[in-house]
Each structure stands twice: as C-alpha cells, then as structure tokens.
XYZ file of C-alpha atoms in Angstrom:
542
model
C 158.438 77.148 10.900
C 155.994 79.300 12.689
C 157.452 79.617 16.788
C 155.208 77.634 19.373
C 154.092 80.514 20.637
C 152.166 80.900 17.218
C 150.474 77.843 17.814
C 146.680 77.093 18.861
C 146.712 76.224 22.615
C 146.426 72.732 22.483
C 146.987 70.612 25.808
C 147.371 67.196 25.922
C 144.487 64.564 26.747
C 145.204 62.102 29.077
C 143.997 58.246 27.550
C 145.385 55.453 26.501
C 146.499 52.039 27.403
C 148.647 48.947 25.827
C 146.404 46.210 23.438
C 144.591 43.271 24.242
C 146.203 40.927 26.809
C 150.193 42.485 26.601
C 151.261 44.059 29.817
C 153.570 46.629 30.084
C 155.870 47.306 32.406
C 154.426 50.347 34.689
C 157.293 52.188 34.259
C 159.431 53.002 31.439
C 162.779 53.607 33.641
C 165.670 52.113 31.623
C 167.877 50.258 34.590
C 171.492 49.777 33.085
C 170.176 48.238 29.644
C 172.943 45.219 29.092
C 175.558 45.444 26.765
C 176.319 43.951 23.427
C 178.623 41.579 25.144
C 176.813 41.006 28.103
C 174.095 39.113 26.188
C 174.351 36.189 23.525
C 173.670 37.202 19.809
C 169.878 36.183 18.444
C 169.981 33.409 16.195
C 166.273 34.738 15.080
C 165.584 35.210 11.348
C 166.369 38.743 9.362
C 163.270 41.244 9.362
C 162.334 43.759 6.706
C 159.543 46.147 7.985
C 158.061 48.151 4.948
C 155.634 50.917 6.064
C 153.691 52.383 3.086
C 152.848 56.022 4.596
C 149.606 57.360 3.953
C 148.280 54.170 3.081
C 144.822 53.465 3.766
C 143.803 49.242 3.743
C 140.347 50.282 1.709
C 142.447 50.962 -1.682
C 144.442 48.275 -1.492
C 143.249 45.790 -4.482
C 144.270 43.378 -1.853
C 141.526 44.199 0.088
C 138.970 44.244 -2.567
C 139.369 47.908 -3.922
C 138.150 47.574 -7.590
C 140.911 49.256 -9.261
C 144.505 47.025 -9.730
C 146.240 49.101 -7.267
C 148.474 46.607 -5.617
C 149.374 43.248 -8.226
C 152.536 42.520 -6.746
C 151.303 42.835 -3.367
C 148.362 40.679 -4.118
C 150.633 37.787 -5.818
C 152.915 38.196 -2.731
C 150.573 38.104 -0.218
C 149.428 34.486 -1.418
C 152.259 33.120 0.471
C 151.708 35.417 3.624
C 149.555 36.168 6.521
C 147.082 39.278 5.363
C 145.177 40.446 8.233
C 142.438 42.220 7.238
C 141.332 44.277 10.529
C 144.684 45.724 11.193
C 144.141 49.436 13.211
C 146.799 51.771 14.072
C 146.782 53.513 17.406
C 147.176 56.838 15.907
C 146.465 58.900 13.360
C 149.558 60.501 11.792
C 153.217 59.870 11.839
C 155.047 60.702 14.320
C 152.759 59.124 17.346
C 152.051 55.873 15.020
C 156.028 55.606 14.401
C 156.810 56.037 18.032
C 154.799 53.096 18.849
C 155.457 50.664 16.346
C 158.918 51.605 17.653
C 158.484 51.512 21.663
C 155.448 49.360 21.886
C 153.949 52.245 24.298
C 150.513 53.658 23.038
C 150.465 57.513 22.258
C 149.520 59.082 25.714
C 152.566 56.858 27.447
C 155.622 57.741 24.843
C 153.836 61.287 24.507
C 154.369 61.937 20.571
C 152.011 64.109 19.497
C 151.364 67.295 17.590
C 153.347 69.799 20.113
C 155.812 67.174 21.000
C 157.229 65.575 17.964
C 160.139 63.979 19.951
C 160.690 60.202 21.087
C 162.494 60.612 24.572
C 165.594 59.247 24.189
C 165.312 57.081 27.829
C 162.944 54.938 26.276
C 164.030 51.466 24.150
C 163.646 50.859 20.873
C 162.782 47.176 19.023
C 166.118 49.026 16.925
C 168.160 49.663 19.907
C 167.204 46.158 21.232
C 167.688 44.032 18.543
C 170.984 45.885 17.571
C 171.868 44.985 21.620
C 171.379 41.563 20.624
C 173.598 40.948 17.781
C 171.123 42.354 15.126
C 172.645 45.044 12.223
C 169.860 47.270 11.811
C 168.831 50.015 8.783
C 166.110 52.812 8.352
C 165.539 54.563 5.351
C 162.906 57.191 5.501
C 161.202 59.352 3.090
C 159.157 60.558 5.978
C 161.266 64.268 7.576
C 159.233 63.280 11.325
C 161.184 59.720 10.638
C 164.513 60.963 11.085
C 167.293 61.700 13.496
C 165.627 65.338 13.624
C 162.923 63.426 16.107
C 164.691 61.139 18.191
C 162.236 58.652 16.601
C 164.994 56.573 14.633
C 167.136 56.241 17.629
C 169.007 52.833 18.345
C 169.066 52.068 14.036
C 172.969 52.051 13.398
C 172.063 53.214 10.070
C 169.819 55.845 9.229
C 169.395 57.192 6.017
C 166.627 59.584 4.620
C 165.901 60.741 1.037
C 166.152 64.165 1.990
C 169.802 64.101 2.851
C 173.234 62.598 1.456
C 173.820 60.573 0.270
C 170.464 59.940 -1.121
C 168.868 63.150 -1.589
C 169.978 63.655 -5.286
C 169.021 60.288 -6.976
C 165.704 60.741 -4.511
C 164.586 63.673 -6.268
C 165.745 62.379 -9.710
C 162.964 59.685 -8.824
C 160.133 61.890 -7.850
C 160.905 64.488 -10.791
C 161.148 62.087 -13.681
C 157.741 61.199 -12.751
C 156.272 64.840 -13.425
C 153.953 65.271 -16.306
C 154.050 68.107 -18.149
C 150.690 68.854 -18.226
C 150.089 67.965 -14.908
C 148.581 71.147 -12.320
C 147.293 68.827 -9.410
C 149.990 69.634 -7.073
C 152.237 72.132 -5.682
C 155.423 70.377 -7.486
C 153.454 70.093 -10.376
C 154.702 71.440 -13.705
C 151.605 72.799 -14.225
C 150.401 74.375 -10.819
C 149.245 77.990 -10.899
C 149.852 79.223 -7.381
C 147.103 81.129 -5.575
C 148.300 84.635 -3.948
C 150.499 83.458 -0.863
C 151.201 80.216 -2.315
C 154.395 78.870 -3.636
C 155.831 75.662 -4.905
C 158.668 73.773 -7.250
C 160.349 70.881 -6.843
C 163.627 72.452 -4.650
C 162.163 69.892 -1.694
C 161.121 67.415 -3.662
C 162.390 63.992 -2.006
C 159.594 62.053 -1.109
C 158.928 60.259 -4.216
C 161.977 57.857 -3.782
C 160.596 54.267 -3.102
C 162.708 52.659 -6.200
C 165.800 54.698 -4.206
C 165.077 52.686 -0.844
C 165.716 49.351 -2.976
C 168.989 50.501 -3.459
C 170.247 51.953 -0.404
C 169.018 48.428 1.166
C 170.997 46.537 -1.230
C 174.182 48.487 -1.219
C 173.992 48.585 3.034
C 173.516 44.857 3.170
C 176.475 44.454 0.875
C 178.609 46.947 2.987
C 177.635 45.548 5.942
C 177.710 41.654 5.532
C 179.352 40.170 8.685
C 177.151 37.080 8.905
C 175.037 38.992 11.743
C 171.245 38.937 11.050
C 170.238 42.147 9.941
C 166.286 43.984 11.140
C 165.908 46.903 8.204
C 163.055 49.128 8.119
C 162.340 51.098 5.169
C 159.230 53.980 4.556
C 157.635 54.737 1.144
C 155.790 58.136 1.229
C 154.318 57.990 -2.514
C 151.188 58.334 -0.958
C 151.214 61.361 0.996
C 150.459 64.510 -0.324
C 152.020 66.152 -3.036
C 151.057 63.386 -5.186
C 152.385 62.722 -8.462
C 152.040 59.064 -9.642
C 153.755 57.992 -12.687
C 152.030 57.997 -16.069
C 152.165 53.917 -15.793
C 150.232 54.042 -12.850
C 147.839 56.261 -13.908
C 147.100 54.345 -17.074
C 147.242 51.284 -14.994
C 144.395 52.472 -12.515
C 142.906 56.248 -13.570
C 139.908 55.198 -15.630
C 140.016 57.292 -18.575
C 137.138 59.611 -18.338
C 138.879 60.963 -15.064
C 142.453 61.284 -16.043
C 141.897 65.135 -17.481
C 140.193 66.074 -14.739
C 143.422 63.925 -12.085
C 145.519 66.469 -13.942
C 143.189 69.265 -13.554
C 141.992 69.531 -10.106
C 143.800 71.308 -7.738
C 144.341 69.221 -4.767
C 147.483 71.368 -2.928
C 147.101 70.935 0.527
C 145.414 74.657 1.204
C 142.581 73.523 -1.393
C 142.377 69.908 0.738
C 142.545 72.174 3.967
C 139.610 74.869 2.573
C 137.377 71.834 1.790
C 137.492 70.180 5.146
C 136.573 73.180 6.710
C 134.157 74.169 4.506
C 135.311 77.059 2.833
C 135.581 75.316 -0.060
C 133.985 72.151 -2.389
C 134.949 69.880 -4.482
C 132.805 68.323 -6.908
C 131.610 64.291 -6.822
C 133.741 64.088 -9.880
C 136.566 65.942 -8.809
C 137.126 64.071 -5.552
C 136.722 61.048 -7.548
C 139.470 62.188 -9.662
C 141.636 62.972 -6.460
C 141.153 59.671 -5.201
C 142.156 58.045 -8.484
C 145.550 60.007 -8.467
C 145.926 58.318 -4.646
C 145.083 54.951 -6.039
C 147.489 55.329 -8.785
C 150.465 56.490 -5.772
C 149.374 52.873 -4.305
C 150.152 51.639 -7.902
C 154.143 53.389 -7.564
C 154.448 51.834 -4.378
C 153.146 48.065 -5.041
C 155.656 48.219 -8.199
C 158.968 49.626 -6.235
C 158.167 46.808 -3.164
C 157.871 44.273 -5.714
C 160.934 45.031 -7.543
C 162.775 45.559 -4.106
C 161.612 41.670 -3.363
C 162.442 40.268 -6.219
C 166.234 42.063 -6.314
C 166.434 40.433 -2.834
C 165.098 36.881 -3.524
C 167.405 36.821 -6.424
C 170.117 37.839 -4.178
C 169.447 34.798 -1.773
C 168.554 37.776 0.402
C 165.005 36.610 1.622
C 165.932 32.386 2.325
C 165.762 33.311 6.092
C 163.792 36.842 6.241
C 160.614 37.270 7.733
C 158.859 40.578 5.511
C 156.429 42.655 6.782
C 154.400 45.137 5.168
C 151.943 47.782 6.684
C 150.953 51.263 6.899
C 151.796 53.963 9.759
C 148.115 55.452 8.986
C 145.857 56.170 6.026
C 143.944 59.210 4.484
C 140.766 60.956 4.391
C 139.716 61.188 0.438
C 136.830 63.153 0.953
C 135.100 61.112 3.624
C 133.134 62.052 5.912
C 133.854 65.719 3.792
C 137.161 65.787 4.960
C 140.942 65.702 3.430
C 144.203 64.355 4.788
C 144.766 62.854 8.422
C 143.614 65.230 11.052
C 140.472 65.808 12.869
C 139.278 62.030 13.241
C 139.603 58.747 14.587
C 137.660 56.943 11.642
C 138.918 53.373 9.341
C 140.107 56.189 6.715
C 142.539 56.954 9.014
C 143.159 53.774 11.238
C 142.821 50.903 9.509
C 145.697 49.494 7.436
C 147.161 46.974 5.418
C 149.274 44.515 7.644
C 150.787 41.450 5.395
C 153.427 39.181 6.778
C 155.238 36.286 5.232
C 157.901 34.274 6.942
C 157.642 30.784 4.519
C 157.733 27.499 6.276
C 157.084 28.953 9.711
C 153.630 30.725 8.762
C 150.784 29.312 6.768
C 149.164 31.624 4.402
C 146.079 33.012 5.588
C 143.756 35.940 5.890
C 143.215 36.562 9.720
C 139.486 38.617 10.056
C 140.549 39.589 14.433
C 141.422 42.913 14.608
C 144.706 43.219 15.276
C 147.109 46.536 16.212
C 150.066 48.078 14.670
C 151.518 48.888 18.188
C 152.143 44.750 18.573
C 155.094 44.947 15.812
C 157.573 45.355 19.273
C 156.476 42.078 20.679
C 155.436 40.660 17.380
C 159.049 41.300 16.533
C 160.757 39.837 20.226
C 159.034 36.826 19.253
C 160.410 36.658 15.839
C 163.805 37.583 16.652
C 164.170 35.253 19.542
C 164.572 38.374 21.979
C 163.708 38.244 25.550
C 162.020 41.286 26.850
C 163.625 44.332 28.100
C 162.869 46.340 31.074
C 160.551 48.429 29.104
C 158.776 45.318 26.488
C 155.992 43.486 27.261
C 155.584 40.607 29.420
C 152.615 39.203 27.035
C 152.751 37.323 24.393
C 150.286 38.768 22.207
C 151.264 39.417 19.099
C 150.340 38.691 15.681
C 152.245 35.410 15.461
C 149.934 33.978 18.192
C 146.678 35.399 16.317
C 147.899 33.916 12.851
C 148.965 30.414 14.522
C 146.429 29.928 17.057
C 143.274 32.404 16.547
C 144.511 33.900 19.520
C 141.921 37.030 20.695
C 144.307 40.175 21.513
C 141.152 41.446 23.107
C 140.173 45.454 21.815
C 141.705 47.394 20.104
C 142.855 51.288 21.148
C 143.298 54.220 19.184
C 143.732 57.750 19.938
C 144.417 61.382 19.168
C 145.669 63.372 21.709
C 145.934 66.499 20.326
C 144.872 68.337 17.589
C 147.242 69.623 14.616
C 147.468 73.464 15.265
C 148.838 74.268 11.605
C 145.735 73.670 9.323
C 143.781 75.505 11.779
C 146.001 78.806 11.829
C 146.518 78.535 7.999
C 142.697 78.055 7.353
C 142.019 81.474 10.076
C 144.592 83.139 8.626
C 143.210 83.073 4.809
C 139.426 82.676 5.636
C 138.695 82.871 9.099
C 136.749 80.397 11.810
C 133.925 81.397 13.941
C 134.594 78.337 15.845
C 137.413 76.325 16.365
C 135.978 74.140 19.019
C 135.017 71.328 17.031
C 138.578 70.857 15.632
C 140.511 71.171 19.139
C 138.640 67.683 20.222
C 140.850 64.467 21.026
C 139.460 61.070 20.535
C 139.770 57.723 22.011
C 138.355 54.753 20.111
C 138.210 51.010 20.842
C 136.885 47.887 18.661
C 135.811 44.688 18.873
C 133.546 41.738 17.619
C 132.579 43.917 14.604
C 131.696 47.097 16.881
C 133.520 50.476 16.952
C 132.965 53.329 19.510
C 134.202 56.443 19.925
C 134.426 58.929 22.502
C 135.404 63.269 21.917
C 136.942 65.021 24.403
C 137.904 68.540 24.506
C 141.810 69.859 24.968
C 140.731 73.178 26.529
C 139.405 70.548 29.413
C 135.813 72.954 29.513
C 132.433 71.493 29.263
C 131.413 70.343 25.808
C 128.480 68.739 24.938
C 128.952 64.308 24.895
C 130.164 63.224 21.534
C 129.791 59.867 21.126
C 129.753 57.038 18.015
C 129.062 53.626 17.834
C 129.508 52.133 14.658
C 128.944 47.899 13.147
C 131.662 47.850 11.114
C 130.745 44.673 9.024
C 127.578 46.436 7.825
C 128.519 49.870 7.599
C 132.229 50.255 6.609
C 132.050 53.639 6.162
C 131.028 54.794 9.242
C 127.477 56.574 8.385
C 124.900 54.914 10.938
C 125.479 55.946 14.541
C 124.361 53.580 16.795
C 125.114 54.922 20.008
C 121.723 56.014 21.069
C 120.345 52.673 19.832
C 122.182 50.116 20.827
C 123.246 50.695 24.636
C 124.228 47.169 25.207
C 126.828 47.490 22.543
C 128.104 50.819 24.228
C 128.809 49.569 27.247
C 131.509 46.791 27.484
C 133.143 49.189 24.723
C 132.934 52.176 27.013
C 134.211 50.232 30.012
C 136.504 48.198 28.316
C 137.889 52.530 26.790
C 138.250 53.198 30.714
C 140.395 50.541 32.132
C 142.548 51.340 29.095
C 142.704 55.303 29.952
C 143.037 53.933 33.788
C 146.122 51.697 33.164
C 148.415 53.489 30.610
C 151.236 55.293 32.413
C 150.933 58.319 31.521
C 153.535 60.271 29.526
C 156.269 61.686 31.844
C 158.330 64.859 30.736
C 160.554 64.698 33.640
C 162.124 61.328 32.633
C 164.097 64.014 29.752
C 167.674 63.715 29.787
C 170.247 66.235 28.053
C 169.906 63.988 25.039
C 166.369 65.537 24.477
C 166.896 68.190 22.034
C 163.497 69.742 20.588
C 164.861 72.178 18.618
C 166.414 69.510 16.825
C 162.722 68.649 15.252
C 163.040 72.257 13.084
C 166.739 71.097 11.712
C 167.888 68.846 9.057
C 170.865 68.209 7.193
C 170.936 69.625 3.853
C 167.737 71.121 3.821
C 165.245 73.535 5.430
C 163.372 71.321 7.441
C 160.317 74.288 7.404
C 159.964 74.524 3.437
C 160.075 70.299 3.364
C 157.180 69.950 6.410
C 155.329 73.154 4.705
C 155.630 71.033 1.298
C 153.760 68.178 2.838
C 151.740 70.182 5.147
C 152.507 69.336 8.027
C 153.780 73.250 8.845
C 154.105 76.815 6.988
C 157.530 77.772 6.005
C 159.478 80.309 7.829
C-alpha cells in the first residue's frame, strides 16, 4: 500500500452527533468495565446480525425493485419488521462498522479514511454482551472487518474468508462462480488488462456467503455450552469485483443485457475514470452494470436463505432474534458517479433493515426513518443488557419505533473525510485540474420526508456554500434541489444539523493506549493485505 505520506492531505471535519432522543455518555472513558463474574449472565434471546455489504435498499425486490432480486428475503420478511427508511451514518465500511459496533457516530469513534482503526478503549455491543454471559462470532468477508482494524474487537471468535481456516473453501466459492466468457471484472476469466493493470483470482475471497453458513454452524456446534450466543456475519457479494453466478444472472439479467453484463468493463479504474469524467459509459452499458449488481443481490438472498433454513431445521432459530441490514450501498451510475465515495446521497445511505424476533414482534413495515447506529441500544434492549459506561442512556431504538411508533427524531449522516486513493490513481493516469470538489465532507440530516445537506471543505479555506434540500417521497432520486425554494424546510433541518455537530464529543486521539497498533491495518494473516484492498479498491498495491 502506497505510505501516508503519498496520500492527498485530507484533515478531518469536525460534525456529528448521536440519533434522535439517545444520549450518550459525554465521555467515552472506560472506568474498570466489570468482569464476567462480577455481573449475572443475560437470559436475553440469541442474535444473528447479517450485514449485506454494498447493499443499497433501492434493489432490493423487497423494496419494490422490479427485478426478483431478493425471494427469500421477501418470503422471510413476512414474518418480520422491514423498515423501509433505514439510513446509515456513513458511507463506507469501516466508519459504518465502527458504529453499528460502538453506538458513537463517525466524528466521536474517529474511523475514517486516514484512520481505519477502532480505538481499542472504547466498548463494543461484542465485548459487552460477551461480559454478560453471551458467546459471540464474526465472520467477515470484508479485510477493514477484521482483527487488522481493531474493529472486531471484544468477538471471541473472529473468522474472515481471507484467512484459515476459511480462506480455501472461500475462494473455491467465489471461483466456481466464474464464467468463462465473462470480461466484466478484474478476476474475470475474460478481463483484458489495460497497461498498469493487473488481476486473477490469487485474492479472490470475497465471494464466500454459502462459506459463512458453515463456519456459523460448525462454531455453534463447537461451542454449545447452553450460553446464548450474539453472531455477526458479513456477505460482500456485492462489492466490487462482481461476479454473480450464472443462476442469478438468468434469474434477474434480462436477456437483451446479459452479452453486454459480460462485456462491459466495469474494473474499478473504468468505475473510477467515469466518476470523474474521464470516461463514459453508455445508458445501456450502465444498465448492464447494474443488472450484474442486482444479480450479486440475487447470490446473497439465496446463501441467507439457505443459512436460515439450515438453522431453523437445526432448532437453531426457536429463541433467535435475526437481523438483516446493510453497512452502506452503491452508486450505479447516479448522479454520474460509481462506487461509495464522494457523496452523502440514498445510493449510499439508505439500506435494507429487516428484523424478526416471532412472538415478541408483529410483522410490519415501519415508514420513520430509522438509523443503523441504534443496533447498540437496539441490541441492549434485546439482550436484556444494562448500559455500560460508554452505551446510551435512551431508549431509542428500533424495538420502541416497531412497538410503539416511537419518533427517534432526525436522522445524521456524515463523511468526514474524503478517500485519498481514487483521487491519486485517477491524477496519476489522467490528471485533475481540480481536486477541490472531491476533498468536501458532508453532513446530512432527515426528517418528515425532507433531506438536507450541507459541504464543507477539509482544507478548512473558503469555498463557496453547498447546500441541498431534497423531498424524498417525491423525488427519490435526489434531482430537484429545493434549498433556495423552500427556506422554511431548511431551517429546523439546518438547526436541528448544528446541535448535532455541537453535542458529539469529538474524536479524541489521546485516549490511544499501546493496544493501538495502525500498522496493523496494512497486515493480514495469510495474505497481502495491499493486493486484497487494491482488488476491491479501496488502495493500490505495493
């Protein structure tokens, strides 16, 4: 991987604050954290957490896409909660992780694109719930969702598909999906590298969702002391390279595009040179890239169904509350960009959220807007955990919103930094006469139906406003800006975005303990951690 001192100067902008009506603690000091035996063992219910990476709530048949790309998920769901405004408060991994994990917003666990490490002082719904009696599991197709970051800290368990004793049968999944024919990707039989490009399937891991099934099943056996048991599990089908299996792309590819799915290069320098305009696709052939995306869906829908049903046959799922989401989703061409940088849009925030616990919740589809960053208190509640020094003292949470149509209030999302790699790979191979407009941070808050978004600017220099107001209900896509008509809109949203960046405690690097190893973020074991990012472009290779 390319040293930091490669990067683009990015510093990080200050915003952010906790959801709705939960209060956090105002500061994240960890006093003496009790022991195992110091507190009794939950009697709460077991929890499986599914996160479908890269998965955008728009392409979801679920949630009315047109193409099949989620049967199982839509027969499952029938018995759940589905909430249909759920919103991430980031954009990408590793921030979006972190606070699913912590409950702390971005700017307060300070994740981002220069700092891809969770502090290790700070508590974990893993390291809680395992303090309370609870076995807990990870298994991670994601390399930024690994011991490498700090980010899985407190699972006893932590497996990933790009180490043993997984990483063989994981890339016997993703390669006995390959098509022959197939030059869409940089693993792709196929694929006819540009000068400077390389590929192959050496790091190919990701693909592994049917693997996860097993792991789970062969931990719970090994495991099995009567405790309950919180596993977390993430599919990365969807994230680029993307090579769906030829049953999914019959299932969902309408014919007349699935040539052209084969056909069109979409390796992440060809994504990259479109969104910054060195490059264009045609109508047809982002069409075609968005089928092969709905057809990943497809993979994913079939391996969580089959994973469910191996467990409800097991007796597995009589006392389990499931929960299925996304850590972000994807820019297909919207708004004439690829992949999930640069924005703070629905293509990248909002995200399937499904959660079925029978006989305790009554199926429903919940239309409040709702965050990802409750799963830590959604998850005290469920487990029958009382709040550590560092949880919230609220209880909202998406229990109290399914049960009682309880308001979380708005909704936060931010990007604090910009991703440095796309921008040095794009001046390195076509040059930028300005970078400005891809160094900006964004803060965005919604409610009732309106969206609103503010730019900032990391060098901290004056920048001309950027602002967006969007009605979501009658423009989904975020194409009308409303700001400059609708004033009255833009300002409970705009106040309502500065209490939040007034009341977040900030991210605080002097809080590191010896624990806090960065360079661990470059290392893996059993495989070059640079080549595996630079696969799913999130870095260059060394």
């Amino acid at each position: 991987m390319k040293s930091s001192a490669s990067r683009v100067g990015l510093a990080a902008f200050a915003a952010g604050l906790l959801i709705g009506a939960v209060r956090w603690a105002l500061s994240d000091d960890d006093a003496a954290a009790p022991s195992a035996a110091s507190v009794p063992r939950s009697e709460g219910p077991n929890v499986l957490v599914i996160v479908w990476d890269t998965t955008r709530a728009d392409r979801l048949s679920l949630y009315g896409h047109t193409r099949p790309t989620t049967p199982r998920l839509d027969e499952w769901a029938k018995r759940g909660v589905v909430f249909e405004r759920a919103v991430s408060p980031a954009m990408w991994t590793p921030p979006s992780h972190s606070s699913m994990f912590t409950g702390f917003a971005p700017t307060h666990h300070g994740v981002e694109a220069s700092n891809k490490w969770l502090d290790d002082h700070h508590t974990t719904i893993a390291e809680w719930s395992g303090q309370h009696g609870y076995r807990t599991f990870l298994f991670s197709a994601n390399p930024y969702v690994a011991p490498s970051t700090n980010i899985t800290q407190g699972f006893q368990t932590v497996l990933n598909t790009f180490t043993k004793p997984w990483r063989g049968e994981a890339k016997k999944a993703t390669v006995a999906k390959l098509l022959p024919n197939d030059a869409s990707s940089d693993i792709s039989p196929a694929w006819i590298p540009a000068p400077g490009q390389h590929g192959g399937v050496k790091h190919a891991f990701k693909d592994a969702a049917p693997v996860a099934s097993r792991a789970l099943v062969e931990w719970l056996d090994a495991s099995d002391d009567g405790a309950p048991w919180f596993a977390f599990l993430n599919m990365m089908e969807a994230h680029i390279p993307r090579v769906p299996s030829a049953a999914a792309r019959d299932a969902v590819i309408p014919e007349d595009l699935r040539d052209l799915a084969l056909t069109t290069d979409a390796s992440q320098i060809q994504l990259l040179a479109h969104t910054f305009g060195k490059k264009t696709f045609s109508d047809r052939e982002i069409e075609a890239i968005r089928a092969v995306y709905d057809a990943a869906i497809r993979d994913m829908d079939a391996a969580t169904g089959a994973l469910l049903d191996a467990l409800q046959a097991r007796g597995d799922l009589d006392n389990t509350v499931v929960i299925l989401t996304a850590d972000h989703g994807e820019n297909l061409g919207d708004h004439a960009m690829f992949g999930h940088k640069y924005n703070v849009y629905d293509t990248l925030l909002h995200v399937p959220l499904v959660v079925w616990w029978p006989n305790k919740l009554q199926p429903t589809r919940v239309t409040t807007p709702v965050s990802t960053l409750d799963l830590f208190p959604t998850l005290l509640d469920v487990m029958q955990l009382p709040a550590p020094p560092t949880a919230p003292d609220g209880r909202s949470n998406w229990l109290t919103v399914a049960r009682d149509g309880a308001d979380p209030g708005p909704v936060f999302s931010e990007l604090n930094e910009a991703t440095p790699i796309a921008i040095q790979r794009i001046q390195e191979q076509y040059g930028l006469d300005n970078v400005e407009p891809w160094l900006r941070t964004f803060r965005a808050v919604e409610r009732g139906g309106w969206k609103y978004i503010e730019a900032g600017n990391v060098k901290k220099e004056p920048v001309p406003a950027h602002h967006e107001l969007f009605y979501l209900p009658d423009d989904p896509n975020e194409q009308h800006n409303l700001y400059a008509q609708r004033p009255e809109q833009v300002a409970p949203l705009a106040e309502a975005l500065r209490g939040w960046v007034a009341s977040v405690p900030p991210y605080d690097p002097s809080k590191k303990t010896k624990a806090d190893d960065h360079v661990k973020v470059d290392r893996t074991d059993g495989a070059d951690m640079g080549q595996l990012l630079e696969q799913l472009g999130y870095a260059e290779g060394d």
